[in-house]
Amino acid sequence: MSSHLTMSRVVWTGVAVLGALTFATPVFAGECPAGKTKPNAQPMVDHKAVGVTDVTLGTIDLGKQPARIEGRELRFRKLTIAPGGIVPWHTHDDRPALIFVQQGEIVEYASNCVDPIVHKAGDIRPEVHGTSHWWKNLGKETVILYVGDVRRDPNDNHM
């Protein structure tokens, strides 16, 4: 009987957790807080890259793949940002990307968000048309980002 009672508690606890997850409002780490998006919320700044190492780990010419996306390259990079380091202002209007924060914590200043956005280890940040921003490592730990982007110009070295 006690085995049945214990199993019953486990099942009802699972149902309660599942119910809470089903009806909870989703919250995503590393996004602009609700009600804080606004066009031109952050002005463009002219910071230079500081304390950033940008290493291309691999590329694929997408024109030579079955999708035949001529003039586009899929690029995968590792960015290492030292404490106090800055990734300068850039846009993703023609260069979509996914950023994965592997280590540390970094602050993004996005053109369409009133508040700075904090990204922590484990976060993924999509960067798409309409995204212009810069990033700064305000912490004491080196930040490591992995970046997958699709660029048109192989000489475009924007971070």
PDB file of N, CA, C and O in Angstrom, residues 29 99-104 119-125 144:
ATOM      1  N   ALA A  29      15.513  33.601 -21.761  1.00  0.00           N
ATOM      2  CA  ALA A  29      16.718  34.288 -21.291  1.00  0.00           C
ATOM      3  C   ALA A  29      17.314  35.076 -22.442  1.00  0.00           C
ATOM      4  O   ALA A  29      17.235  34.678 -23.595  1.00  0.00           O
ATOM      5  N   ILE A  99      23.884  33.134 -32.063  1.00  0.00           N
ATOM      6  CA  ILE A  99      24.987  33.269 -31.125  1.00  0.00           C
ATOM      7  C   ILE A  99      24.714  32.345 -29.941  1.00  0.00           C
ATOM      8  O   ILE A  99      23.638  32.404 -29.346  1.00  0.00           O
ATOM      9  N   PHE A 100      25.691  31.535 -29.585  1.00  0.00           N
ATOM     10  CA  PHE A 100      25.590  30.676 -28.412  1.00  0.00           C
ATOM     11  C   PHE A 100      26.634  31.138 -27.403  1.00  0.00           C
ATOM     12  O   PHE A 100      27.817  31.221 -27.726  1.00  0.00           O
ATOM     13  N   VAL A 101      26.173  31.455 -26.195  1.00  0.00           N
ATOM     14  CA  VAL A 101      27.084  31.876 -25.126  1.00  0.00           C
ATOM     15  C   VAL A 101      27.563  30.610 -24.425  1.00  0.00           C
ATOM     16  O   VAL A 101      26.808  29.964 -23.711  1.00  0.00           O
ATOM     17  N   GLN A 102      28.823  30.276 -24.643  1.00  0.00           N
ATOM     18  CA  GLN A 102      29.380  29.056 -24.066  1.00  0.00           C
ATOM     19  C   GLN A 102      29.901  29.300 -22.656  1.00  0.00           C
ATOM     20  O   GLN A 102      29.787  28.441 -21.801  1.00  0.00           O
ATOM     21  N   GLN A 103      30.454  30.496 -22.429  1.00  0.00           N
ATOM     22  CA  GLN A 103      31.058  30.790 -21.124  1.00  0.00           C
ATOM     23  C   GLN A 103      30.891  32.269 -20.813  1.00  0.00           C
ATOM     24  O   GLN A 103      31.031  33.115 -21.677  1.00  0.00           O
ATOM     25  N   GLY A 104      30.614  32.561 -19.551  1.00  0.00           N
ATOM     26  CA  GLY A 104      30.575  33.941 -19.079  1.00  0.00           C
ATOM     27  C   GLY A 104      29.224  34.611 -19.233  1.00  0.00           C
ATOM     28  O   GLY A 104      28.201  33.958 -19.458  1.00  0.00           O
ATOM     29  N   HIS A 119      23.161  38.371 -21.475  1.00  0.00           N
ATOM     30  CA  HIS A 119      23.245  37.006 -22.004  1.00  0.00           C
ATOM     31  C   HIS A 119      24.197  36.214 -21.119  1.00  0.00           C
ATOM     32  O   HIS A 119      25.302  36.665 -20.836  1.00  0.00           O
ATOM     33  N   LYS A 120      23.741  35.031 -20.703  1.00  0.00           N
ATOM     34  CA  LYS A 120      24.531  34.170 -19.810  1.00  0.00           C
ATOM     35  C   LYS A 120      24.871  32.864 -20.509  1.00  0.00           C
ATOM     36  O   LYS A 120      24.243  32.508 -21.514  1.00  0.00           O
ATOM     37  N   ALA A 121      25.820  32.142 -19.947  1.00  0.00           N
ATOM     38  CA  ALA A 121      26.213  30.847 -20.491  1.00  0.00           C
ATOM     39  C   ALA A 121      24.978  29.977 -20.705  1.00  0.00           C
ATOM     40  O   ALA A 121      24.116  29.884 -19.834  1.00  0.00           O
ATOM     41  N   GLY A 122      24.893  29.393 -21.896  1.00  0.00           N
ATOM     42  CA  GLY A 122      23.764  28.547 -22.256  1.00  0.00           C
ATOM     43  C   GLY A 122      22.714  29.254 -23.092  1.00  0.00           C
ATOM     44  O   GLY A 122      21.879  28.605 -23.717  1.00  0.00           O
ATOM     45  N   ASP A 123      22.745  30.589 -23.139  1.00  0.00           N
ATOM     46  CA  ASP A 123      21.776  31.355 -23.938  1.00  0.00           C
ATOM     47  C   ASP A 123      22.104  31.253 -25.424  1.00  0.00           C
ATOM     48  O   ASP A 123      23.271  31.178 -25.806  1.00  0.00           O
ATOM     49  N   ILE A 124      21.060  31.300 -26.240  1.00  0.00           N
ATOM     50  CA  ILE A 124      21.200  31.418 -27.690  1.00  0.00           C
ATOM     51  C   ILE A 124      20.470  32.681 -28.107  1.00  0.00           C
ATOM     52  O   ILE A 124      19.327  32.905 -27.706  1.00  0.00           O
ATOM     53  N   ARG A 125      21.120  33.500 -28.910  1.00  0.00           N
ATOM     54  CA  ARG A 125      20.545  34.769 -29.359  1.00  0.00           C
ATOM     55  C   ARG A 125      20.422  34.751 -30.881  1.00  0.00           C
ATOM     56  O   ARG A 125      21.416  34.705 -31.590  1.00  0.00           O
ATOM     57  N   ILE A 144      33.023  33.459 -23.964  1.00  0.00           N
ATOM     58  CA  ILE A 144      33.220  32.723 -25.206  1.00  0.00           C
ATOM     59  C   ILE A 144      31.873  32.571 -25.897  1.00  0.00           C
ATOM     60  O   ILE A 144      30.912  32.074 -25.311  1.00  0.00           O
TER      61      ILE A 144
END
